[in-house]
Structure formats: structure tokens, C-alpha cells
Short mmCIF file of the C-alpha atoms (twelve columns), coordinates in Angstrom:
data_MODEL
# 
_entry.id   MODEL 
# 
loop_
_atom_site.group_PDB 
_atom_site.id 
_atom_site.type_symbol 
_atom_site.label_atom_id 
_atom_site.label_alt_id 
_atom_site.label_comp_id 
_atom_site.label_asym_id 
_atom_site.label_seq_id 
_atom_site.Cartn_x 
_atom_site.Cartn_y 
_atom_site.Cartn_z 
_atom_site.pdbx_PDB_model_num 
ATOM 1   C CA . MET A 1   78.694 -71.480  119.791 1 
ATOM 2   C CA . LYS A 2   78.723 -75.076  118.611 1 
ATOM 3   C CA . THR A 3   77.479 -77.762  121.005 1 
ATOM 4   C CA . ALA A 4   80.916 -79.377  121.054 1 
ATOM 5   C CA . ASP A 5   82.408 -76.070  122.271 1 
ATOM 6   C CA . LEU A 6   79.983 -75.632  125.179 1 
ATOM 7   C CA . THR A 7   81.368 -75.950  128.678 1 
ATOM 8   C CA . HIS A 8   79.786 -76.092  132.110 1 
ATOM 9   C CA . ASP A 9   80.771 -72.442  132.571 1 
ATOM 10  C CA . ALA A 10  78.494 -71.299  129.723 1 
ATOM 11  C CA . PRO A 11  75.267 -69.525  130.771 1 
ATOM 12  C CA . PHE A 12  72.507 -72.016  131.558 1 
ATOM 13  C CA . GLY A 13  70.238 -70.467  128.947 1 
ATOM 14  C CA . ARG A 14  72.762 -71.251  126.234 1 
ATOM 15  C CA . ARG A 15  73.204 -74.817  127.462 1 
ATOM 16  C CA . LEU A 16  69.435 -75.295  127.614 1 
ATOM 17  C CA . ARG A 17  69.033 -73.971  124.060 1 
ATOM 18  C CA . ALA A 18  71.673 -76.460  122.940 1 
ATOM 19  C CA . TYR A 19  69.778 -79.295  124.628 1 
ATOM 20  C CA . LEU A 20  66.466 -78.239  123.087 1 
ATOM 21  C CA . ALA A 21  68.010 -77.910  119.628 1 
ATOM 22  C CA . GLU A 22  69.394 -81.428  119.989 1 
ATOM 23  C CA . ARG A 23  66.449 -83.226  121.604 1 
ATOM 24  C CA . PHE A 24  63.340 -81.022  121.419 1 
ATOM 25  C CA . PRO A 25  63.548 -78.412  118.608 1 
ATOM 26  C CA . LEU A 26  61.028 -75.728  119.529 1 
ATOM 27  C CA . ILE A 27  60.167 -74.570  116.014 1 
ATOM 28  C CA . GLY A 28  59.749 -78.098  114.692 1 
ATOM 29  C CA . HIS A 29  57.529 -79.107  117.585 1 
ATOM 30  C CA . GLY A 30  55.594 -75.859  117.320 1 
ATOM 31  C CA . VAL A 31  54.777 -76.466  113.653 1 
ATOM 32  C CA . LEU A 32  53.898 -80.089  114.414 1 
ATOM 33  C CA . ILE A 33  51.496 -79.094  117.194 1 
ATOM 34  C CA . VAL A 34  49.783 -76.390  115.122 1 
ATOM 35  C CA . SER A 35  49.141 -78.866  112.306 1 
ATOM 36  C CA . TYR A 36  48.152 -81.753  114.593 1 
ATOM 37  C CA . TYR A 37  45.952 -79.625  116.822 1 
ATOM 38  C CA . SER A 38  44.266 -77.900  113.883 1 
ATOM 39  C CA . SER A 39  43.304 -81.101  112.086 1 
ATOM 40  C CA . ASN A 40  41.941 -82.782  115.216 1 
ATOM 41  C CA . GLN A 41  40.202 -79.625  116.417 1 
ATOM 42  C CA . PHE A 42  38.551 -78.952  113.071 1 
ATOM 43  C CA . LEU A 43  37.447 -82.563  112.729 1 
ATOM 44  C CA . ALA A 44  35.979 -82.558  116.239 1 
ATOM 45  C CA . LYS A 45  34.106 -79.347  115.468 1 
ATOM 46  C CA . VAL A 46  32.712 -80.441  112.114 1 
ATOM 47  C CA . LEU A 47  31.577 -83.804  113.497 1 
ATOM 48  C CA . ALA A 48  29.825 -82.072  116.407 1 
ATOM 49  C CA . GLU A 49  28.365 -79.172  114.357 1 
ATOM 50  C CA . PRO A 50  28.389 -80.058  110.629 1 
ATOM 51  C CA . ASP A 51  27.030 -76.703  109.464 1 
ATOM 52  C CA . ALA A 52  29.018 -74.365  111.711 1 
ATOM 53  C CA . PRO A 53  32.350 -72.713  110.891 1 
ATOM 54  C CA . VAL A 54  35.455 -73.987  112.625 1 
ATOM 55  C CA . ARG A 55  37.302 -71.568  114.855 1 
ATOM 56  C CA . TYR A 56  40.442 -70.701  116.709 1 
ATOM 57  C CA . ASN A 57  39.643 -69.327  120.151 1 
ATOM 58  C CA . LEU A 58  41.126 -69.142  123.632 1 
ATOM 59  C CA . HIS A 59  40.397 -72.826  124.149 1 
ATOM 60  C CA . SER A 60  42.466 -73.573  121.044 1 
ATOM 61  C CA . LEU A 61  45.402 -71.638  122.486 1 
ATOM 62  C CA . PHE A 62  45.123 -73.326  125.886 1 
ATOM 63  C CA . GLY A 63  44.797 -76.738  124.236 1 
ATOM 64  C CA . ALA A 64  47.785 -76.232  121.943 1 
ATOM 65  C CA . VAL A 65  49.969 -75.066  124.849 1 
ATOM 66  C CA . THR A 66  48.798 -78.077  126.879 1 
ATOM 67  C CA . LEU A 67  49.740 -80.370  123.998 1 
ATOM 68  C CA . PHE A 68  53.159 -78.712  123.692 1 
ATOM 69  C CA . CYS A 69  53.761 -79.182  127.411 1 
ATOM 70  C CA . PHE A 70  52.668 -82.808  127.124 1 
ATOM 71  C CA . PHE A 71  55.140 -83.564  124.356 1 
ATOM 72  C CA . PHE A 72  57.889 -81.924  126.396 1 
ATOM 73  C CA . HIS A 73  57.165 -83.952  129.503 1 
ATOM 74  C CA . LEU A 74  57.193 -87.096  127.336 1 
ATOM 75  C CA . ARG A 75  60.712 -86.095  126.245 1 
ATOM 76  C CA . VAL A 76  61.730 -85.595  129.886 1 
ATOM 77  C CA . PHE A 77  60.289 -88.990  130.835 1 
ATOM 78  C CA . ASP A 78  62.214 -90.619  127.979 1 
ATOM 79  C CA . GLU A 79  65.453 -88.953  129.054 1 
ATOM 80  C CA . HIS A 80  65.110 -90.373  132.556 1 
ATOM 81  C CA . LYS A 81  64.067 -93.803  131.321 1 
ATOM 82  C CA . ASP A 82  66.901 -94.131  128.794 1 
ATOM 83  C CA . TYR A 83  69.623 -92.146  130.537 1 
ATOM 84  C CA . ALA A 84  72.002 -94.995  131.402 1 
ATOM 85  C CA . GLU A 85  71.760 -96.549  127.956 1 
ATOM 86  C CA . ASP A 86  72.220 -93.192  126.211 1 
ATOM 87  C CA . CYS A 87  75.338 -92.517  128.305 1 
ATOM 88  C CA . ARG A 88  76.850 -95.688  126.861 1 
ATOM 89  C CA . HIS A 89  75.912 -95.086  123.252 1 
ATOM 90  C CA . TYR A 90  75.629 -91.276  122.915 1 
ATOM 91  C CA . PRO A 91  78.117 -89.729  125.367 1 
ATOM 92  C CA . GLN A 92  78.460 -86.635  123.165 1 
ATOM 93  C CA . ARG A 93  74.909 -85.434  123.840 1 
ATOM 94  C CA . VAL A 94  74.319 -82.314  125.919 1 
ATOM 95  C CA . LEU A 95  72.538 -84.213  128.692 1 
ATOM 96  C CA . GLN A 96  75.081 -87.019  128.814 1 
ATOM 97  C CA . ARG A 97  77.909 -84.480  129.097 1 
ATOM 98  C CA . GLY A 98  76.214 -82.950  132.131 1 
ATOM 99  C CA . LEU A 99  75.713 -79.526  130.527 1 
ATOM 100 C CA . VAL A 100 72.038 -79.964  131.324 1 
ATOM 101 C CA . THR A 101 71.218 -82.437  134.082 1 
ATOM 102 C CA . LEU A 102 68.329 -84.748  134.877 1 
ATOM 103 C CA . ARG A 103 67.544 -82.461  137.819 1 
ATOM 104 C CA . HIS A 104 67.172 -79.507  135.459 1 
ATOM 105 C CA . LEU A 105 64.840 -81.579  133.283 1 
ATOM 106 C CA . ARG A 106 62.807 -82.704  136.303 1 
ATOM 107 C CA . ILE A 107 62.188 -79.058  137.202 1 
ATOM 108 C CA . LEU A 108 61.277 -78.087  133.630 1 
ATOM 109 C CA . GLY A 109 59.198 -81.221  133.106 1 
ATOM 110 C CA . GLY A 110 57.366 -80.629  136.382 1 
ATOM 111 C CA . ALA A 111 56.574 -77.078  135.280 1 
ATOM 112 C CA . ALA A 112 55.244 -78.400  131.955 1 
ATOM 113 C CA . ILE A 113 53.058 -80.949  133.745 1 
ATOM 114 C CA . GLY A 114 51.776 -78.298  136.139 1 
ATOM 115 C CA . LEU A 115 50.912 -75.888  133.327 1 
ATOM 116 C CA . GLY A 116 49.138 -78.596  131.321 1 
ATOM 117 C CA . LEU A 117 47.146 -79.614  134.382 1 
ATOM 118 C CA . LEU A 118 46.180 -75.995  135.113 1 
ATOM 119 C CA . LEU A 119 45.078 -75.201  131.550 1 
ATOM 120 C CA . SER A 120 43.059 -78.415  131.353 1 
ATOM 121 C CA . ALA A 121 41.312 -77.597  134.619 1 
ATOM 122 C CA . LEU A 122 40.528 -74.084  133.361 1 
ATOM 123 C CA . ARG A 123 38.892 -75.590  130.259 1 
ATOM 124 C CA . GLY A 124 36.598 -77.732  132.376 1 
ATOM 125 C CA . LEU A 125 36.137 -81.176  133.839 1 
ATOM 126 C CA . PRO A 126 36.020 -83.092  130.500 1 
ATOM 127 C CA . ALA A 127 39.375 -81.650  129.393 1 
ATOM 128 C CA . LEU A 128 40.841 -82.325  132.826 1 
ATOM 129 C CA . VAL A 129 39.674 -85.948  132.682 1 
ATOM 130 C CA . ALA A 130 41.154 -86.306  129.178 1 
ATOM 131 C CA . TRP A 131 44.477 -84.879  130.396 1 
ATOM 132 C CA . VAL A 132 44.544 -87.192  133.419 1 
ATOM 133 C CA . LEU A 133 43.915 -90.229  131.194 1 
ATOM 134 C CA . ALA A 134 46.717 -89.204  128.825 1 
ATOM 135 C CA . PHE A 135 49.049 -88.398  131.709 1 
ATOM 136 C CA . GLY A 136 48.316 -91.732  133.350 1 
ATOM 137 C CA . PHE A 137 49.291 -93.483  130.143 1 
ATOM 138 C CA . SER A 138 52.512 -91.455  129.978 1 
ATOM 139 C CA . VAL A 139 53.393 -92.636  133.496 1 
ATOM 140 C CA . LEU A 140 52.883 -96.227  132.341 1 
ATOM 141 C CA . MET A 141 55.267 -95.431  129.477 1 
ATOM 142 C CA . LEU A 142 57.810 -94.091  131.958 1 
ATOM 143 C CA . LYS A 143 57.496 -97.290  133.997 1 
ATOM 144 C CA . GLU A 144 57.639 -99.330  130.769 1 
ATOM 145 C CA . PHE A 145 54.244 -100.781 131.691 1 
ATOM 146 C CA . PHE A 146 56.005 -102.597 134.539 1 
ATOM 147 C CA . LEU A 147 57.293 -105.035 131.922 1 
ATOM 148 C CA . GLY A 148 60.603 -103.323 131.154 1 
ATOM 149 C CA . GLU A 149 62.806 -106.404 130.963 1 
ATOM 150 C CA . TRP A 150 60.298 -108.295 128.833 1 
ATOM 151 C CA . LEU A 151 59.513 -105.337 126.551 1 
ATOM 152 C CA . ARG A 152 63.135 -104.421 125.889 1 
ATOM 153 C CA . ARG A 153 63.609 -107.835 124.325 1 
ATOM 154 C CA . ARG A 154 60.651 -107.111 122.039 1 
ATOM 155 C CA . PHE A 155 61.512 -103.817 120.352 1 
ATOM 156 C CA . LEU A 156 58.484 -103.699 118.044 1 
ATOM 157 C CA . THR A 157 55.999 -104.400 120.848 1 
ATOM 158 C CA . TYR A 158 57.762 -101.795 122.990 1 
ATOM 159 C CA . ALA A 159 57.403 -99.128  120.310 1 
ATOM 160 C CA . THR A 160 53.787 -100.042 119.500 1 
ATOM 161 C CA . LEU A 161 52.703 -99.654  123.118 1 
ATOM 162 C CA . HIS A 162 54.411 -96.267  123.380 1 
ATOM 163 C CA . MET A 163 52.778 -94.961  120.181 1 
ATOM 164 C CA . LEU A 164 49.340 -95.649  121.694 1 
ATOM 165 C CA . VAL A 165 49.675 -92.348  123.553 1 
ATOM 166 C CA . MET A 166 48.662 -90.573  120.321 1 
ATOM 167 C CA . PRO A 167 44.944 -91.511  120.441 1 
ATOM 168 C CA . PHE A 168 44.871 -90.218  124.025 1 
ATOM 169 C CA . LEU A 169 46.254 -86.876  122.810 1 
ATOM 170 C CA . ALA A 170 43.712 -86.703  119.993 1 
ATOM 171 C CA . LEU A 171 40.950 -87.211  122.572 1 
ATOM 172 C CA . LEU A 172 42.495 -84.464  124.691 1 
ATOM 173 C CA . VAL A 173 42.089 -82.123  121.703 1 
ATOM 174 C CA . TYR A 174 38.499 -83.323  121.314 1 
ATOM 175 C CA . SER A 175 37.658 -82.421  124.915 1 
ATOM 176 C CA . PHE A 176 39.321 -79.002  124.641 1 
ATOM 177 C CA . THR A 177 37.386 -78.313  121.439 1 
ATOM 178 C CA . THR A 178 33.918 -79.553  122.345 1 
ATOM 179 C CA . GLY A 179 33.873 -79.470  126.134 1 
ATOM 180 C CA . ARG A 180 32.781 -83.131  126.072 1 
ATOM 181 C CA . TYR A 181 34.323 -86.203  127.668 1 
ATOM 182 C CA . PRO A 182 36.675 -88.366  125.557 1 
ATOM 183 C CA . TRP A 183 34.272 -91.313  125.493 1 
ATOM 184 C CA . GLN A 184 31.630 -89.062  123.923 1 
ATOM 185 C CA . ALA A 185 33.675 -88.666  120.736 1 
ATOM 186 C CA . PRO A 186 31.914 -90.086  117.643 1 
ATOM 187 C CA . PRO A 187 33.322 -93.219  115.941 1 
ATOM 188 C CA . TRP A 188 34.812 -91.292  113.005 1 
ATOM 189 C CA . TYR A 189 36.844 -89.205  115.414 1 
ATOM 190 C CA . TYR A 190 38.296 -92.392  116.888 1 
ATOM 191 C CA . VAL A 191 39.251 -93.482  113.378 1 
ATOM 192 C CA . TYR A 192 41.266 -90.300  112.913 1 
ATOM 193 C CA . ALA A 193 42.731 -90.633  116.415 1 
ATOM 194 C CA . PHE A 194 44.285 -93.897  115.256 1 
ATOM 195 C CA . VAL A 195 45.429 -92.264  112.028 1 
ATOM 196 C CA . GLY A 196 47.605 -90.210  114.377 1 
ATOM 197 C CA . PHE A 197 48.923 -93.451  115.851 1 
ATOM 198 C CA . PHE A 198 49.944 -94.779  112.427 1 
ATOM 199 C CA . VAL A 199 51.384 -91.462  111.227 1 
ATOM 200 C CA . THR A 200 53.559 -91.258  114.338 1 
ATOM 201 C CA . PHE A 201 54.543 -94.901  113.968 1 
ATOM 202 C CA . ASN A 202 55.586 -94.070  110.414 1 
ATOM 203 C CA . TRP A 203 57.960 -91.450  111.810 1 
ATOM 204 C CA . GLU A 204 59.159 -93.774  114.576 1 
ATOM 205 C CA . VAL A 205 60.203 -96.440  112.071 1 
ATOM 206 C CA . SER A 206 61.682 -93.897  109.652 1 
ATOM 207 C CA . ARG A 207 63.935 -92.275  112.250 1 
ATOM 208 C CA . LYS A 208 65.423 -95.645  113.200 1 
ATOM 209 C CA . ILE A 209 66.311 -96.759  109.691 1 
ATOM 210 C CA . ARG A 210 70.084 -97.094  109.400 1 
ATOM 211 C CA . ALA A 211 72.481 -97.685  106.551 1 
ATOM 212 C CA . PRO A 212 74.531 -100.848 107.289 1 
ATOM 213 C CA . GLU A 213 77.638 -98.820  108.178 1 
ATOM 214 C CA . GLU A 214 75.648 -96.699  110.616 1 
ATOM 215 C CA . GLU A 215 74.336 -99.503  112.848 1 
ATOM 216 C CA . ILE A 216 75.545 -99.397  116.456 1 
ATOM 217 C CA . ASP A 217 76.120 -102.528 118.521 1 
ATOM 218 C CA . GLY A 218 73.616 -102.655 121.362 1 
ATOM 219 C CA . VAL A 219 71.288 -100.035 119.839 1 
ATOM 220 C CA . ASP A 220 68.042 -101.288 118.301 1 
ATOM 221 C CA . SER A 221 66.896 -100.144 114.876 1 
ATOM 222 C CA . TYR A 222 64.160 -101.228 112.523 1 
ATOM 223 C CA . THR A 223 66.704 -102.169 109.895 1 
ATOM 224 C CA . LYS A 224 68.058 -104.719 112.361 1 
ATOM 225 C CA . ILE A 225 64.566 -106.144 112.795 1 
ATOM 226 C CA . PHE A 226 63.239 -106.014 109.234 1 
ATOM 227 C CA . GLY A 227 66.449 -105.833 107.237 1 
ATOM 228 C CA . THR A 228 68.066 -102.967 105.360 1 
ATOM 229 C CA . TYR A 229 65.171 -102.616 102.923 1 
ATOM 230 C CA . GLY A 230 62.433 -104.330 104.906 1 
ATOM 231 C CA . ALA A 231 62.123 -101.356 107.251 1 
ATOM 232 C CA . ALA A 232 61.594 -99.013  104.293 1 
ATOM 233 C CA . TYR A 233 58.798 -101.267 103.024 1 
ATOM 234 C CA . VAL A 234 57.215 -101.168 106.487 1 
ATOM 235 C CA . VAL A 235 57.207 -97.354  106.289 1 
ATOM 236 C CA . LEU A 236 55.544 -97.599  102.889 1 
ATOM 237 C CA . LEU A 237 52.893 -99.995  104.223 1 
ATOM 238 C CA . ILE A 238 52.104 -97.713  107.172 1 
ATOM 239 C CA . ARG A 239 51.691 -94.772  104.785 1 
ATOM 240 C CA . VAL A 240 49.228 -96.772  102.722 1 
ATOM 241 C CA . ILE A 241 47.215 -97.521  105.882 1 
ATOM 242 C CA . ASP A 242 47.287 -93.834  106.921 1 
ATOM 243 C CA . THR A 243 46.157 -92.673  103.504 1 
ATOM 244 C CA . LEU A 244 43.308 -95.182  103.283 1 
ATOM 245 C CA . LEU A 245 42.018 -94.374  106.772 1 
ATOM 246 C CA . VAL A 246 42.013 -90.631  106.257 1 
ATOM 247 C CA . ALA A 247 40.425 -91.110  102.833 1 
ATOM 248 C CA . LEU A 248 37.581 -92.940  104.592 1 
ATOM 249 C CA . VAL A 249 37.205 -90.010  107.002 1 
ATOM 250 C CA . GLY A 250 37.178 -87.644  104.025 1 
ATOM 251 C CA . ARG A 251 34.521 -89.740  102.303 1 
ATOM 252 C CA . HIS A 252 32.350 -89.604  105.418 1 
ATOM 253 C CA . LEU A 253 32.690 -85.823  105.498 1 
ATOM 254 C CA . GLY A 254 32.089 -85.500  101.747 1 
ATOM 255 C CA . LEU A 255 35.362 -83.679  101.107 1 
ATOM 256 C CA . SER A 256 36.362 -82.483  97.658  1 
ATOM 257 C CA . ARG A 257 38.539 -84.095  94.990  1 
ATOM 258 C CA . PHE A 258 41.252 -81.601  95.902  1 
ATOM 259 C CA . PHE A 259 41.585 -83.346  99.270  1 
ATOM 260 C CA . TYR A 260 42.210 -86.734  97.690  1 
ATOM 261 C CA . SER A 261 44.530 -85.251  95.077  1 
ATOM 262 C CA . ALA A 262 46.595 -83.632  97.838  1 
ATOM 263 C CA . LEU A 263 46.811 -86.951  99.693  1 
ATOM 264 C CA . VAL A 264 48.021 -88.749  96.589  1 
ATOM 265 C CA . ALA A 265 50.537 -85.985  95.839  1 
ATOM 266 C CA . LEU A 266 51.924 -86.189  99.385  1 
ATOM 267 C CA . PHE A 267 52.229 -89.959  99.108  1 
ATOM 268 C CA . LEU A 268 54.101 -89.648  95.802  1 
ATOM 269 C CA . VAL A 269 56.507 -87.052  97.218  1 
ATOM 270 C CA . CYS A 270 57.355 -89.375  100.111 1 
ATOM 271 C CA . LEU A 271 57.755 -92.201  97.618  1 
ATOM 272 C CA . VAL A 272 60.723 -90.283  96.204  1 
ATOM 273 C CA . GLY A 273 62.502 -90.660  99.547  1 
ATOM 274 C CA . PHE A 274 61.740 -94.366  99.579  1 
ATOM 275 C CA . PHE A 275 63.260 -94.907  96.129  1 
ATOM 276 C CA . HIS A 276 66.303 -92.771  96.969  1 
ATOM 277 C CA . TYR A 277 67.003 -95.019  99.934  1 
ATOM 278 C CA . ARG A 278 66.129 -98.225  98.113  1 
ATOM 279 C CA . LEU A 279 68.302 -97.513  95.062  1 
ATOM 280 C CA . ARG A 280 71.189 -95.722  96.780  1 
ATOM 281 C CA . THR A 281 71.469 -96.907  100.363 1 
ATOM 282 C CA . ASP A 282 73.835 -94.795  102.427 1 
ATOM 283 C CA . VAL A 283 73.851 -92.678  105.571 1 
ATOM 284 C CA . ARG A 284 72.433 -89.637  103.764 1 
ATOM 285 C CA . THR A 285 69.446 -91.375  102.157 1 
ATOM 286 C CA . ALA A 286 68.731 -93.289  105.397 1 
ATOM 287 C CA . ARG A 287 68.526 -90.033  107.347 1 
ATOM 288 C CA . ARG A 288 66.324 -88.514  104.667 1 
ATOM 289 C CA . MET A 289 63.720 -91.145  105.500 1 
ATOM 290 C CA . GLU A 290 63.206 -89.333  108.812 1 
ATOM 291 C CA . VAL A 291 63.005 -85.961  107.037 1 
ATOM 292 C CA . TYR A 292 60.305 -87.243  104.694 1 
ATOM 293 C CA . ALA A 293 58.446 -88.779  107.644 1 
ATOM 294 C CA . GLY A 294 58.485 -85.472  109.537 1 
ATOM 295 C CA . MET A 295 57.214 -83.622  106.481 1 
ATOM 296 C CA . TYR A 296 54.555 -86.300  106.047 1 
ATOM 297 C CA . ILE A 297 53.248 -85.880  109.608 1 
ATOM 298 C CA . ILE A 298 52.859 -82.112  109.267 1 
ATOM 299 C CA . ALA A 299 51.492 -82.065  105.710 1 
ATOM 300 C CA . PHE A 300 49.108 -84.938  106.410 1 
ATOM 301 C CA . ASP A 301 47.355 -83.019  109.183 1 
ATOM 302 C CA . LEU A 302 47.446 -79.709  107.305 1 
ATOM 303 C CA . ILE A 303 45.724 -81.229  104.269 1 
ATOM 304 C CA . LEU A 304 42.707 -82.242  106.356 1 
ATOM 305 C CA . ALA A 305 42.683 -78.997  108.362 1 
ATOM 306 C CA . GLU A 306 42.871 -76.852  105.205 1 
ATOM 307 C CA . GLU A 307 40.099 -78.762  103.456 1 
ATOM 308 C CA . ILE A 308 37.720 -78.521  106.430 1 
ATOM 309 C CA . ALA A 309 38.548 -74.831  106.908 1 
ATOM 310 C CA . ARG A 310 37.998 -74.106  103.212 1 
ATOM 311 C CA . ARG A 311 34.620 -75.801  103.250 1 
ATOM 312 C CA . GLN A 312 33.323 -74.623  106.616 1 
ATOM 313 C CA . GLY A 313 35.031 -71.250  106.976 1 
ATOM 314 C CA . VAL A 314 37.243 -70.186  109.887 1 
ATOM 315 C CA . GLU A 315 36.560 -67.765  112.708 1 
ATOM 316 C CA . PHE A 316 39.167 -66.221  115.016 1 
ATOM 317 C CA . LEU A 317 37.634 -65.454  118.407 1 
ATOM 318 C CA . LEU A 318 40.645 -64.778  120.623 1 
# 
């Protein structure tokens, strides 16, 4: 059944699946979390024990589920924060039509928070502390850092502050992996934690690039801020920063030429999307910028995870 054909009489499970497909695709987020968790976990392990194999174990499973729950509760927080505005600009969405309600999301989001808290506590005090720090930051995001009116007039500052949750999540992975507190992470791990910030920012800008005919009055976009092509150049600049930072991490680890070749190849593939948009600007090429950004996030993490796994070896200890 198409989303447009759903009614309030449809089974709740079907309405919930429609909401998730629209606002929180499970497969896409699952792939994202596997790639993101693997790269950060493997890096944490190799920095802590340079000569030991990396591994997937029960802590990996608990940590990945915790991360999944965290991303979901961020989505629920965003839905509550932006509900009134989304009703004005996107009345066709499942939530705005009342097929799934904010009360439903509060229950599901509360369950996700509870499960993340439980799994973090089971891992130990360092993981619990890391989760509490990340959760505290997410509450500040929900409250718009108590500067909502001021921030909403400064779209770029607003987005930058929200993207800072990513280093907190990287440190959560570190604590799940090593059993150590976030502040005990080595400097090179912090470098990669902020690679996650820039990679996510790359996606954030890409998904809000609009062709001129697609702009909506009252809805912010990066093309409104930087211009039709300026936003695409910002994406390109962020990708350069990402690539240079992770190359520095790779140099510290002594990774192979294959690693750098894969990074360059990924950059060139994404460059195709940039030129498509730059040379033929329309709704289709603008939306492809988000597709390339999503691919970039996943592939970027997988390249590092695969290279570390190939060099160190992988153990499965579930």
C-alpha cells in the first residue's frame, strides 16, 4: 500500500512501517551503523593494542544496538522539535497526517532510550558515562541549546552545533570497545571522531541542496545560504577536509597504498555527482547530491575498517 493510500484504519504496524520508510529507513540506518561502528571500533582497538587482531564480540553487538537506538531517539527528538514547522511545510508526511502520532513516537523513543541505557550499563561504568554524556548533548539539541530563537536565525550555526553529537557517539563506541572512559581515548582517536563530524556535515549540506525551482518559502536550505552552486562547493571542501584528516590517521597507523587509492577513488566517484549538479542543475541532480553523500559516509568508514581488518585480522567471539 502506498503511503498516500494509508488511512487511520490501517493496522498500526503498517502505518509505523510507512513512517520508518519515510523518516528512518531501517536498512539504510543499519548499514550506516555497521560501517560507522566497525571503523571506530577497529580504530579504537588498534590504537589500544597495535599488535592484536580486531574483533566482533558481544560488546560490539550491544554497542551497535545502542548506537541504533541513539540515532532513533535523535529522530524522535527532531520530530517533536520541528513538528509545528513540518506541519506547515510537509503536511503530506505520515506523522503530520496523524497516521503515527507524537505520542506513539514518545513511547518508541522512550523504549530506545531505555534499551540504550541498559546496554551501556551492562557494558560497564565507562560506557554508561559515555552514553550519559552523549544523551545529555542530545537533550541540549532538543532544547536547541536554550537559544532557539537566536539559533533559528543562524541556520549554519544551528546545524554545526547539532553535528557535534557525532564525536560523542564515536567516544561511545570507544568506551564500548575498550572499556575505558571517553577522556582516555588517544589523540588520534579524537581526530577520527571529528572526521565523523565532517562526514556527517557533508551529508547534512548535501541533503539540503535544492534546484532553484525546488526551494520552499520559509524552509532553509544551503543553496539559499551559499547560492545554487556555492553549496555544492561547500560539500566539495568538506570532502577534502575529511579525506585529508583520515589520510593523516592512516599515515599514523602505517596503512597501505591500497587505503589511499581507495580514498582517492571514492572522492573521484563523488566528484561525478558534483559535476552532474554543476553542469546540469535540476531537481534530479540536486537530489543525487544526497545519494552520493550517503554513499560517501558508508564507504568512507568501510575503507578504514576493511584496511585495519585486513592488516590486523578479525576474530568473531560472539
